[in-house]
Amino acid sequence: MRVFDKRARKILLDAHWESKHGWLSENSRARNTEDISYAKSKGYWFDDVEFYHDETVSNLINVKKEITEKEVGDAFLASLSSRRLELRSALASFSFARHFPDHQIESSESYRLPTGATCCEICGFCEFDKPRITDLNVFNFERHKWGGVQHADVIYAWFDLSQFKREIEIRPTAEDKEIMRAILRTAANLPDEAPPSVLAKELGGVLKSNIAERRICIEILSTAGILQPRHRSGYFSEFSSPFQREHTGEHLNDWNYPAIWWRGVDGIDESAVSVYFGDI
């Protein structure tokens, strides 16, 4: 099991983000060898990994089977007062994988990009003739900085859940549960036409966070089916392929699916709340 390590986390964050300028380019990332070795020894830093479609699909399905709805729900709750955002991420990755179909790229519908990559229409994974090499540290940075960003990416979902299994369990407190109840009350009482951006603003008085963290929090709850848009596919009762994840067509709307379609009239889905959070 991995113990939370402030120094290793800071090394990870500082290697990717600068408070005044945001994302650091690959060339401007200062990486002290001693610091990286320390972060790696604590399980916060990783070597690049080669990924193939079929192996990644199998790994995601297998790791999901080792985790329960209650475990990711409790971790999400425990993140609310502790602000351990990496614990929050697993709820969305688990939800994405909940009905993820077992399939192989050769026997699935696919399309080819001009670059030569073959992309699976079921999950969106694009495979080149040479293996896909992924910098897992970007994924880990996103987990710790915001609670994840790419929850609908097959590799991210696998990585996130694999790391979640290594975390020491943190049980939610009475305060965590009260925060969650306040989040649900706020979402349930917005005007019918209120988009997720309004909810993000309203949650500023409920959840200790910045606006980016609140956006991701809402997207996680939407992926979990708790903030489920009506008349749209999702992940709670089914798996939504990339071609089902429609955009609203609004040029400046950059919310992820399905949160992009959620409005106040949709409220909250009590069945999803019950599955992940029990009798909260």
Short mmCIF file of N, CA and C in Angstrom, two decimals, residues 15-197:
data_model
loop_
_atom_site.label_atom_id
_atom_site.label_comp_id
_atom_site.label_asym_id
_atom_site.label_seq_id
_atom_site.Cartn_x
_atom_site.Cartn_y
_atom_site.Cartn_z
N ALA A 15 6.79 19.52 -11.51
CA ALA A 15 7.38 19.12 -12.79
C ALA A 15 6.44 19.39 -13.96
N HIS A 16 5.17 19.68 -13.68
CA HIS A 16 4.21 19.87 -14.75
C HIS A 16 3.49 21.22 -14.73
N TRP A 17 3.57 21.93 -13.62
CA TRP A 17 2.73 23.12 -13.47
C TRP A 17 3.48 24.23 -12.75
N GLU A 18 3.28 25.44 -13.22
CA GLU A 18 3.85 26.63 -12.57
C GLU A 18 2.70 27.55 -12.24
N SER A 19 2.67 28.03 -11.00
CA SER A 19 1.49 28.75 -10.51
C SER A 19 1.12 29.96 -11.36
N LYS A 20 2.08 30.66 -11.91
CA LYS A 20 1.79 31.87 -12.68
C LYS A 20 1.45 31.58 -14.15
N HIS A 21 2.01 30.50 -14.68
CA HIS A 21 1.89 30.27 -16.12
C HIS A 21 1.14 28.99 -16.48
N GLY A 22 0.82 28.17 -15.50
CA GLY A 22 0.09 26.95 -15.80
C GLY A 22 0.98 25.83 -16.29
N TRP A 23 0.50 25.11 -17.31
CA TRP A 23 1.22 23.95 -17.83
C TRP A 23 2.63 24.33 -18.27
N LEU A 24 3.58 23.50 -17.90
CA LEU A 24 4.95 23.66 -18.36
C LEU A 24 5.15 22.80 -19.60
N SER A 25 5.83 23.36 -20.60
CA SER A 25 6.12 22.58 -21.79
C SER A 25 7.15 21.50 -21.45
N GLU A 26 7.23 20.50 -22.29
CA GLU A 26 8.17 19.40 -22.05
C GLU A 26 9.60 19.93 -21.90
N ASN A 27 9.95 20.93 -22.71
CA ASN A 27 11.32 21.46 -22.68
C ASN A 27 11.62 22.30 -21.45
N SER A 28 10.57 22.85 -20.82
CA SER A 28 10.79 23.75 -19.68
C SER A 28 10.62 23.06 -18.34
N ARG A 29 10.34 21.77 -18.36
CA ARG A 29 10.14 21.05 -17.11
C ARG A 29 11.49 20.70 -16.47
N ALA A 30 11.74 21.33 -15.33
CA ALA A 30 12.97 21.06 -14.60
C ALA A 30 12.80 19.76 -13.82
N ARG A 31 13.64 18.78 -14.12
CA ARG A 31 13.50 17.49 -13.47
C ARG A 31 14.81 17.10 -12.80
N ASN A 32 14.87 17.36 -11.53
CA ASN A 32 16.03 17.01 -10.74
C ASN A 32 16.08 15.48 -10.58
N THR A 33 17.21 14.91 -10.93
CA THR A 33 17.32 13.44 -10.91
C THR A 33 17.07 12.87 -9.53
N GLU A 34 17.58 13.53 -8.52
CA GLU A 34 17.39 13.05 -7.15
C GLU A 34 15.92 13.12 -6.75
N ASP A 35 15.25 14.21 -7.12
CA ASP A 35 13.83 14.36 -6.80
C ASP A 35 13.00 13.29 -7.51
N ILE A 36 13.30 13.07 -8.79
CA ILE A 36 12.54 12.08 -9.55
C ILE A 36 12.73 10.68 -8.96
N SER A 37 13.94 10.38 -8.56
CA SER A 37 14.21 9.08 -7.93
C SER A 37 13.41 8.93 -6.65
N TYR A 38 13.32 10.02 -5.88
CA TYR A 38 12.55 9.97 -4.64
C TYR A 38 11.06 9.75 -4.94
N ALA A 39 10.52 10.54 -5.89
CA ALA A 39 9.10 10.40 -6.24
C ALA A 39 8.79 9.01 -6.77
N LYS A 40 9.72 8.46 -7.53
CA LYS A 40 9.52 7.11 -8.07
C LYS A 40 9.52 6.08 -6.95
N SER A 41 10.40 6.27 -5.97
CA SER A 41 10.47 5.32 -4.86
C SER A 41 9.21 5.31 -4.01
N LYS A 42 8.47 6.43 -4.04
CA LYS A 42 7.23 6.54 -3.26
C LYS A 42 5.99 6.22 -4.09
N GLY A 43 6.19 5.86 -5.35
CA GLY A 43 5.06 5.49 -6.20
C GLY A 43 4.34 6.64 -6.84
N TYR A 44 5.02 7.78 -6.99
CA TYR A 44 4.41 8.96 -7.59
C TYR A 44 4.94 9.25 -8.99
N TRP A 45 5.98 8.58 -9.41
CA TRP A 45 6.61 8.84 -10.71
C TRP A 45 6.80 7.52 -11.43
N PHE A 46 6.63 7.55 -12.78
CA PHE A 46 6.63 6.31 -13.54
C PHE A 46 7.44 6.45 -14.82
N ASP A 47 8.00 5.35 -15.27
CA ASP A 47 8.63 5.30 -16.58
C ASP A 47 7.54 5.23 -17.65
N ASP A 48 7.89 5.66 -18.87
CA ASP A 48 6.94 5.55 -19.97
C ASP A 48 6.61 4.08 -20.22
N VAL A 49 5.38 3.84 -20.67
CA VAL A 49 4.91 2.48 -20.88
C VAL A 49 4.33 2.35 -22.29
N GLU A 50 4.55 1.17 -22.92
CA GLU A 50 3.96 0.88 -24.22
C GLU A 50 2.58 0.25 -24.02
N PHE A 51 1.61 0.70 -24.80
CA PHE A 51 0.25 0.20 -24.67
C PHE A 51 -0.28 -0.32 -25.99
N TYR A 52 -0.94 -1.48 -25.92
CA TYR A 52 -1.65 -2.06 -27.05
C TYR A 52 -3.13 -2.13 -26.69
N HIS A 53 -3.98 -2.04 -27.71
CA HIS A 53 -5.42 -2.01 -27.48
C HIS A 53 -5.92 -3.21 -26.68
N ASP A 54 -5.69 -4.42 -27.18
CA ASP A 54 -6.31 -5.60 -26.58
C ASP A 54 -5.83 -5.81 -25.15
N GLU A 55 -4.55 -5.60 -24.92
CA GLU A 55 -4.00 -5.77 -23.57
C GLU A 55 -4.57 -4.73 -22.62
N THR A 56 -4.71 -3.49 -23.08
CA THR A 56 -5.23 -2.42 -22.24
C THR A 56 -6.70 -2.66 -21.89
N VAL A 57 -7.48 -3.10 -22.87
CA VAL A 57 -8.88 -3.41 -22.62
C VAL A 57 -9.00 -4.50 -21.57
N SER A 58 -8.22 -5.56 -21.72
CA SER A 58 -8.25 -6.66 -20.76
C SER A 58 -7.84 -6.21 -19.37
N ASN A 59 -6.79 -5.38 -19.30
CA ASN A 59 -6.32 -4.89 -18.00
C ASN A 59 -7.36 -4.02 -17.30
N LEU A 60 -8.05 -3.19 -18.07
CA LEU A 60 -9.08 -2.33 -17.48
C LEU A 60 -10.22 -3.17 -16.92
N ILE A 61 -10.68 -4.13 -17.68
CA ILE A 61 -11.78 -4.98 -17.22
C ILE A 61 -11.38 -5.75 -15.96
N ASN A 62 -10.15 -6.24 -15.94
CA ASN A 62 -9.70 -7.03 -14.79
C ASN A 62 -9.55 -6.20 -13.53
N VAL A 63 -8.99 -4.99 -13.65
CA VAL A 63 -8.79 -4.18 -12.45
C VAL A 63 -10.13 -3.68 -11.91
N LYS A 64 -11.09 -3.44 -12.80
CA LYS A 64 -12.41 -3.00 -12.36
C LYS A 64 -13.09 -4.06 -11.50
N LYS A 65 -12.85 -5.33 -11.83
CA LYS A 65 -13.46 -6.43 -11.09
C LYS A 65 -12.94 -6.52 -9.66
N GLU A 66 -11.79 -5.91 -9.39
CA GLU A 66 -11.17 -5.99 -8.07
C GLU A 66 -11.59 -4.84 -7.15
N ILE A 67 -12.47 -3.98 -7.66
CA ILE A 67 -12.89 -2.78 -6.93
C ILE A 67 -14.41 -2.77 -6.85
N THR A 68 -14.95 -2.25 -5.77
CA THR A 68 -16.41 -2.20 -5.61
C THR A 68 -16.93 -0.77 -5.68
N GLU A 69 -18.23 -0.67 -5.91
CA GLU A 69 -18.88 0.64 -5.93
C GLU A 69 -18.71 1.36 -4.59
N LYS A 70 -18.80 0.62 -3.51
CA LYS A 70 -18.67 1.23 -2.19
C LYS A 70 -17.27 1.79 -1.98
N GLU A 71 -16.26 1.10 -2.45
CA GLU A 71 -14.89 1.57 -2.26
C GLU A 71 -14.65 2.90 -2.97
N VAL A 72 -15.08 3.02 -4.22
CA VAL A 72 -14.86 4.28 -4.93
C VAL A 72 -15.78 5.37 -4.40
N GLY A 73 -16.98 4.98 -3.95
CA GLY A 73 -17.88 5.96 -3.35
C GLY A 73 -17.33 6.51 -2.06
N ASP A 74 -16.81 5.63 -1.21
CA ASP A 74 -16.22 6.09 0.06
C ASP A 74 -15.01 6.97 -0.18
N ALA A 75 -14.19 6.61 -1.17
CA ALA A 75 -13.01 7.41 -1.47
C ALA A 75 -13.40 8.81 -1.95
N PHE A 76 -14.44 8.87 -2.80
CA PHE A 76 -14.92 10.18 -3.26
C PHE A 76 -15.37 11.02 -2.07
N LEU A 77 -16.15 10.43 -1.19
CA LEU A 77 -16.61 11.17 -0.01
C LEU A 77 -15.43 11.64 0.83
N ALA A 78 -14.46 10.76 1.05
CA ALA A 78 -13.31 11.10 1.89
C ALA A 78 -12.46 12.21 1.29
N SER A 79 -12.60 12.44 -0.03
CA SER A 79 -11.82 13.49 -0.67
C SER A 79 -12.40 14.88 -0.44
N LEU A 80 -13.65 14.95 -0.01
CA LEU A 80 -14.34 16.23 0.03
C LEU A 80 -13.80 17.17 1.10
N SER A 81 -13.49 16.64 2.28
CA SER A 81 -12.92 17.50 3.33
C SER A 81 -11.39 17.46 3.33
N SER A 82 -10.83 16.33 2.91
CA SER A 82 -9.36 16.20 2.92
C SER A 82 -8.72 16.87 1.71
N ARG A 83 -9.49 17.07 0.65
CA ARG A 83 -9.03 17.61 -0.63
C ARG A 83 -7.95 16.70 -1.24
N ARG A 84 -8.08 15.41 -0.99
CA ARG A 84 -7.23 14.40 -1.63
C ARG A 84 -7.86 14.07 -2.98
N LEU A 85 -7.58 14.89 -3.98
CA LEU A 85 -8.29 14.81 -5.24
C LEU A 85 -8.03 13.52 -6.00
N GLU A 86 -6.87 12.90 -5.78
CA GLU A 86 -6.58 11.65 -6.48
C GLU A 86 -7.54 10.53 -6.05
N LEU A 87 -8.07 10.64 -4.83
CA LEU A 87 -9.06 9.67 -4.37
C LEU A 87 -10.40 9.89 -5.06
N ARG A 88 -10.68 11.11 -5.44
CA ARG A 88 -11.94 11.47 -6.08
C ARG A 88 -12.05 10.89 -7.48
N SER A 89 -10.93 10.80 -8.15
CA SER A 89 -10.91 10.42 -9.56
C SER A 89 -11.45 9.03 -9.82
N ALA A 90 -11.20 8.10 -8.90
CA ALA A 90 -11.54 6.69 -9.14
C ALA A 90 -13.02 6.46 -9.38
N LEU A 91 -13.88 7.30 -8.82
CA LEU A 91 -15.32 7.12 -9.02
C LEU A 91 -15.67 7.22 -10.50
N ALA A 92 -15.09 8.19 -11.20
CA ALA A 92 -15.38 8.34 -12.63
C ALA A 92 -14.76 7.22 -13.44
N SER A 93 -13.52 6.84 -13.13
CA SER A 93 -12.86 5.78 -13.90
C SER A 93 -13.58 4.45 -13.71
N PHE A 94 -14.01 4.17 -12.48
CA PHE A 94 -14.76 2.95 -12.23
C PHE A 94 -16.09 2.98 -12.98
N SER A 95 -16.76 4.12 -12.95
CA SER A 95 -18.04 4.25 -13.64
C SER A 95 -17.88 4.05 -15.14
N PHE A 96 -16.82 4.61 -15.70
CA PHE A 96 -16.52 4.44 -17.12
C PHE A 96 -16.33 2.96 -17.44
N ALA A 97 -15.68 2.24 -16.53
CA ALA A 97 -15.38 0.82 -16.76
C ALA A 97 -16.50 -0.12 -16.35
N ARG A 98 -17.52 0.39 -15.69
CA ARG A 98 -18.56 -0.46 -15.09
C ARG A 98 -19.22 -1.39 -16.11
N HIS A 99 -19.54 -0.87 -17.28
CA HIS A 99 -20.15 -1.69 -18.34
C HIS A 99 -19.26 -1.72 -19.58
N PHE A 100 -17.97 -1.50 -19.37
CA PHE A 100 -17.03 -1.47 -20.50
C PHE A 100 -17.00 -2.84 -21.17
N PRO A 101 -17.21 -2.93 -22.48
CA PRO A 101 -17.31 -4.23 -23.16
C PRO A 101 -15.94 -4.85 -23.44
N ASP A 102 -15.86 -6.14 -23.24
CA ASP A 102 -14.65 -6.88 -23.61
C ASP A 102 -14.64 -7.04 -25.13
N HIS A 103 -13.57 -6.60 -25.76
CA HIS A 103 -13.51 -6.67 -27.22
C HIS A 103 -12.07 -6.61 -27.68
N GLN A 104 -11.86 -7.01 -28.93
CA GLN A 104 -10.55 -6.93 -29.57
C GLN A 104 -10.63 -6.00 -30.76
N ILE A 105 -9.55 -5.34 -31.05
CA ILE A 105 -9.59 -4.32 -32.11
C ILE A 105 -9.78 -4.94 -33.49
N GLU A 106 -9.26 -6.14 -33.72
CA GLU A 106 -9.37 -6.76 -35.03
C GLU A 106 -10.80 -7.18 -35.34
N SER A 107 -11.58 -7.50 -34.30
CA SER A 107 -12.95 -7.97 -34.52
C SER A 107 -13.98 -6.88 -34.26
N SER A 108 -13.53 -5.65 -34.06
CA SER A 108 -14.42 -4.53 -33.78
C SER A 108 -14.44 -3.57 -34.97
N GLU A 109 -15.52 -2.81 -35.08
CA GLU A 109 -15.56 -1.76 -36.09
C GLU A 109 -14.45 -0.75 -35.77
N SER A 110 -13.75 -0.31 -36.81
CA SER A 110 -12.65 0.63 -36.59
C SER A 110 -12.51 1.53 -37.80
N TYR A 111 -11.73 2.56 -37.64
CA TYR A 111 -11.45 3.47 -38.75
C TYR A 111 -9.99 3.86 -38.69
N ARG A 112 -9.46 4.30 -39.81
CA ARG A 112 -8.04 4.61 -39.89
C ARG A 112 -7.84 6.12 -40.06
N LEU A 113 -6.93 6.66 -39.26
CA LEU A 113 -6.59 8.08 -39.35
C LEU A 113 -5.54 8.31 -40.43
N PRO A 114 -5.40 9.55 -40.91
CA PRO A 114 -4.36 9.85 -41.90
C PRO A 114 -2.96 9.51 -41.40
N THR A 115 -2.76 9.50 -40.10
CA THR A 115 -1.46 9.16 -39.53
C THR A 115 -1.16 7.67 -39.63
N GLY A 116 -2.18 6.87 -39.98
CA GLY A 116 -1.99 5.43 -40.07
C GLY A 116 -2.51 4.67 -38.87
N ALA A 117 -2.97 5.36 -37.83
CA ALA A 117 -3.47 4.69 -36.63
C ALA A 117 -4.84 4.08 -36.90
N THR A 118 -5.07 2.91 -36.34
CA THR A 118 -6.37 2.27 -36.39
C THR A 118 -7.10 2.56 -35.09
N CYS A 119 -8.28 3.17 -35.18
CA CYS A 119 -9.01 3.61 -33.99
C CYS A 119 -10.27 2.75 -33.80
N CYS A 120 -10.43 2.24 -32.60
CA CYS A 120 -11.56 1.38 -32.28
C CYS A 120 -12.82 2.23 -32.07
N GLU A 121 -13.90 1.88 -32.76
CA GLU A 121 -15.13 2.64 -32.63
C GLU A 121 -15.85 2.35 -31.31
N ILE A 122 -15.50 1.24 -30.66
CA ILE A 122 -16.15 0.90 -29.39
C ILE A 122 -15.61 1.74 -28.24
N CYS A 123 -14.27 1.85 -28.16
CA CYS A 123 -13.67 2.54 -27.00
C CYS A 123 -12.85 3.76 -27.35
N GLY A 124 -12.51 3.95 -28.64
CA GLY A 124 -11.75 5.13 -29.04
C GLY A 124 -10.25 4.98 -28.97
N PHE A 125 -9.75 3.83 -28.55
CA PHE A 125 -8.31 3.60 -28.47
C PHE A 125 -7.73 3.56 -29.87
N CYS A 126 -6.68 4.35 -30.11
CA CYS A 126 -6.02 4.39 -31.42
C CYS A 126 -4.67 3.68 -31.33
N GLU A 127 -4.48 2.70 -32.20
CA GLU A 127 -3.28 1.87 -32.17
C GLU A 127 -2.49 2.05 -33.45
N PHE A 128 -1.19 2.33 -33.30
CA PHE A 128 -0.30 2.46 -34.43
C PHE A 128 0.41 1.13 -34.67
N ASP A 129 1.15 1.05 -35.77
CA ASP A 129 1.93 -0.16 -36.03
C ASP A 129 2.94 -0.38 -34.92
N LYS A 130 3.52 0.72 -34.44
CA LYS A 130 4.39 0.65 -33.28
C LYS A 130 3.53 0.89 -32.04
N PRO A 131 3.90 0.33 -30.89
CA PRO A 131 3.07 0.48 -29.69
C PRO A 131 2.92 1.93 -29.25
N ARG A 132 1.80 2.21 -28.65
CA ARG A 132 1.53 3.56 -28.13
C ARG A 132 2.31 3.75 -26.83
N ILE A 133 3.18 4.75 -26.81
CA ILE A 133 3.99 5.04 -25.63
C ILE A 133 3.35 6.21 -24.89
N THR A 134 3.07 6.02 -23.62
CA THR A 134 2.33 7.02 -22.84
C THR A 134 3.12 7.46 -21.63
N ASP A 135 3.14 8.76 -21.40
CA ASP A 135 3.75 9.34 -20.20
C ASP A 135 2.72 9.29 -19.08
N LEU A 136 2.83 8.32 -18.21
CA LEU A 136 1.87 8.15 -17.13
C LEU A 136 1.95 9.27 -16.10
N ASN A 137 3.04 10.01 -16.10
CA ASN A 137 3.19 11.08 -15.12
C ASN A 137 2.22 12.23 -15.38
N VAL A 138 1.87 12.45 -16.65
CA VAL A 138 0.86 13.46 -16.96
C VAL A 138 -0.48 13.03 -16.36
N PHE A 139 -0.83 11.75 -16.54
CA PHE A 139 -2.05 11.23 -15.93
C PHE A 139 -2.02 11.39 -14.41
N ASN A 140 -0.89 11.05 -13.81
CA ASN A 140 -0.82 11.12 -12.35
C ASN A 140 -0.88 12.56 -11.86
N PHE A 141 -0.26 13.46 -12.62
CA PHE A 141 -0.36 14.89 -12.30
C PHE A 141 -1.82 15.33 -12.31
N GLU A 142 -2.57 14.94 -13.34
CA GLU A 142 -3.98 15.33 -13.45
C GLU A 142 -4.80 14.76 -12.31
N ARG A 143 -4.48 13.54 -11.87
CA ARG A 143 -5.19 12.94 -10.74
C ARG A 143 -5.02 13.79 -9.48
N HIS A 144 -3.79 14.19 -9.21
CA HIS A 144 -3.49 14.92 -7.97
C HIS A 144 -3.85 16.39 -8.06
N LYS A 145 -3.80 16.97 -9.24
CA LYS A 145 -4.06 18.40 -9.39
C LYS A 145 -5.54 18.73 -9.41
N TRP A 146 -6.33 17.91 -10.12
CA TRP A 146 -7.75 18.24 -10.29
C TRP A 146 -8.71 17.09 -9.96
N GLY A 147 -8.20 15.89 -9.79
CA GLY A 147 -9.08 14.74 -9.64
C GLY A 147 -9.28 14.04 -10.97
N GLY A 148 -8.31 14.18 -11.87
CA GLY A 148 -8.39 13.54 -13.18
C GLY A 148 -9.05 14.43 -14.20
N VAL A 149 -8.73 14.19 -15.47
CA VAL A 149 -9.30 14.95 -16.57
C VAL A 149 -9.82 14.01 -17.66
N GLN A 150 -9.05 12.96 -17.93
CA GLN A 150 -9.32 12.10 -19.09
C GLN A 150 -9.97 10.78 -18.69
N HIS A 151 -11.07 10.87 -17.94
CA HIS A 151 -11.70 9.67 -17.41
C HIS A 151 -12.27 8.76 -18.49
N ALA A 152 -12.53 9.27 -19.68
CA ALA A 152 -13.05 8.44 -20.77
C ALA A 152 -11.95 7.92 -21.67
N ASP A 153 -10.71 8.04 -21.24
CA ASP A 153 -9.57 7.47 -21.95
C ASP A 153 -9.29 6.10 -21.33
N VAL A 154 -9.21 5.06 -22.16
CA VAL A 154 -9.05 3.69 -21.65
C VAL A 154 -7.79 3.54 -20.83
N ILE A 155 -6.69 4.13 -21.30
CA ILE A 155 -5.43 4.02 -20.57
C ILE A 155 -5.53 4.75 -19.23
N TYR A 156 -6.10 5.97 -19.25
CA TYR A 156 -6.23 6.70 -17.99
C TYR A 156 -7.07 5.92 -17.00
N ALA A 157 -8.20 5.39 -17.43
CA ALA A 157 -9.09 4.67 -16.52
C ALA A 157 -8.37 3.48 -15.90
N TRP A 158 -7.62 2.74 -16.71
CA TRP A 158 -6.84 1.61 -16.17
C TRP A 158 -5.80 2.10 -15.16
N PHE A 159 -5.04 3.14 -15.54
CA PHE A 159 -4.00 3.66 -14.66
C PHE A 159 -4.60 4.16 -13.35
N ASP A 160 -5.66 4.92 -13.45
CA ASP A 160 -6.31 5.50 -12.28
C ASP A 160 -6.76 4.41 -11.30
N LEU A 161 -7.44 3.39 -11.81
CA LEU A 161 -7.93 2.34 -10.94
C LEU A 161 -6.78 1.49 -10.39
N SER A 162 -5.74 1.31 -11.18
CA SER A 162 -4.57 0.57 -10.69
C SER A 162 -3.90 1.30 -9.54
N GLN A 163 -3.82 2.62 -9.65
CA GLN A 163 -3.23 3.41 -8.58
C GLN A 163 -4.17 3.47 -7.37
N PHE A 164 -5.45 3.52 -7.61
CA PHE A 164 -6.42 3.54 -6.52
C PHE A 164 -6.28 2.31 -5.63
N LYS A 165 -6.04 1.17 -6.24
CA LYS A 165 -5.89 -0.06 -5.49
C LYS A 165 -4.69 -0.02 -4.54
N ARG A 166 -3.75 0.87 -4.83
CA ARG A 166 -2.54 0.96 -4.00
C ARG A 166 -2.69 1.94 -2.84
N GLU A 167 -3.75 2.73 -2.85
CA GLU A 167 -3.93 3.75 -1.82
C GLU A 167 -4.40 3.13 -0.50
N ILE A 168 -3.92 3.67 0.58
CA ILE A 168 -4.41 3.27 1.89
C ILE A 168 -5.84 3.79 2.05
N GLU A 169 -6.74 2.95 2.47
CA GLU A 169 -8.15 3.32 2.59
C GLU A 169 -8.34 4.45 3.60
N ILE A 170 -9.10 5.46 3.16
CA ILE A 170 -9.46 6.55 4.05
C ILE A 170 -10.98 6.56 4.17
N ARG A 171 -11.48 6.40 5.36
CA ARG A 171 -12.93 6.34 5.53
C ARG A 171 -13.53 7.75 5.59
N PRO A 172 -14.69 7.92 4.97
CA PRO A 172 -15.35 9.24 5.01
C PRO A 172 -15.83 9.57 6.42
N THR A 173 -15.79 10.84 6.73
CA THR A 173 -16.22 11.33 8.04
C THR A 173 -17.65 11.86 7.96
N ALA A 174 -18.18 12.21 9.11
CA ALA A 174 -19.50 12.83 9.14
C ALA A 174 -19.50 14.14 8.36
N GLU A 175 -18.39 14.86 8.42
CA GLU A 175 -18.27 16.11 7.66
C GLU A 175 -18.32 15.84 6.16
N ASP A 176 -17.62 14.80 5.71
CA ASP A 176 -17.64 14.45 4.29
C ASP A 176 -19.06 14.18 3.82
N LYS A 177 -19.81 13.43 4.61
CA LYS A 177 -21.17 13.07 4.23
C LYS A 177 -22.08 14.29 4.19
N GLU A 178 -21.87 15.22 5.11
CA GLU A 178 -22.67 16.44 5.11
C GLU A 178 -22.35 17.29 3.88
N ILE A 179 -21.07 17.35 3.50
CA ILE A 179 -20.70 18.08 2.28
C ILE A 179 -21.39 17.46 1.07
N MET A 180 -21.39 16.13 1.03
CA MET A 180 -22.02 15.45 -0.11
C MET A 180 -23.52 15.74 -0.14
N ARG A 181 -24.16 15.71 0.99
CA ARG A 181 -25.59 16.02 1.03
C ARG A 181 -25.84 17.45 0.54
N ALA A 182 -24.94 18.37 0.89
CA ALA A 182 -25.09 19.76 0.45
C ALA A 182 -24.89 19.87 -1.05
N ILE A 183 -23.95 19.10 -1.61
CA ILE A 183 -23.74 19.09 -3.06
C ILE A 183 -25.00 18.61 -3.77
N LEU A 184 -25.58 17.53 -3.26
CA LEU A 184 -26.79 16.98 -3.88
C LEU A 184 -27.98 17.93 -3.76
N ARG A 185 -28.12 18.59 -2.59
CA ARG A 185 -29.21 19.55 -2.42
C ARG A 185 -29.06 20.71 -3.39
N THR A 186 -27.84 21.18 -3.55
CA THR A 186 -27.60 22.30 -4.45
C THR A 186 -27.96 21.93 -5.88
N ALA A 187 -27.51 20.74 -6.32
CA ALA A 187 -27.80 20.30 -7.68
C ALA A 187 -29.29 20.08 -7.91
N ALA A 188 -29.99 19.65 -6.88
CA ALA A 188 -31.42 19.34 -7.02
C ALA A 188 -32.30 20.57 -7.00
N ASN A 189 -31.75 21.72 -6.63
CA ASN A 189 -32.58 22.91 -6.46
C ASN A 189 -32.18 24.08 -7.35
N LEU A 190 -31.53 23.78 -8.45
CA LEU A 190 -31.18 24.83 -9.41
C LEU A 190 -32.35 25.08 -10.36
N PRO A 191 -32.38 26.24 -11.00
CA PRO A 191 -33.40 26.49 -12.02
C PRO A 191 -33.31 25.45 -13.13
N ASP A 192 -34.43 25.16 -13.77
CA ASP A 192 -34.49 24.09 -14.77
C ASP A 192 -33.43 24.23 -15.86
N GLU A 193 -33.17 25.45 -16.31
CA GLU A 193 -32.26 25.64 -17.45
C GLU A 193 -30.80 25.83 -17.03
N ALA A 194 -30.52 25.74 -15.75
CA ALA A 194 -29.15 25.99 -15.27
C ALA A 194 -28.19 24.95 -15.81
N PRO A 195 -27.10 25.37 -16.48
CA PRO A 195 -26.09 24.44 -16.98
C PRO A 195 -25.10 24.07 -15.87
N PRO A 196 -24.19 23.16 -16.12
CA PRO A 196 -23.24 22.76 -15.09
C PRO A 196 -22.35 23.91 -14.61
N SER A 197 -22.13 24.91 -15.43
CA SER A 197 -21.32 26.05 -15.01
C SER A 197 -21.96 26.80 -13.84
#
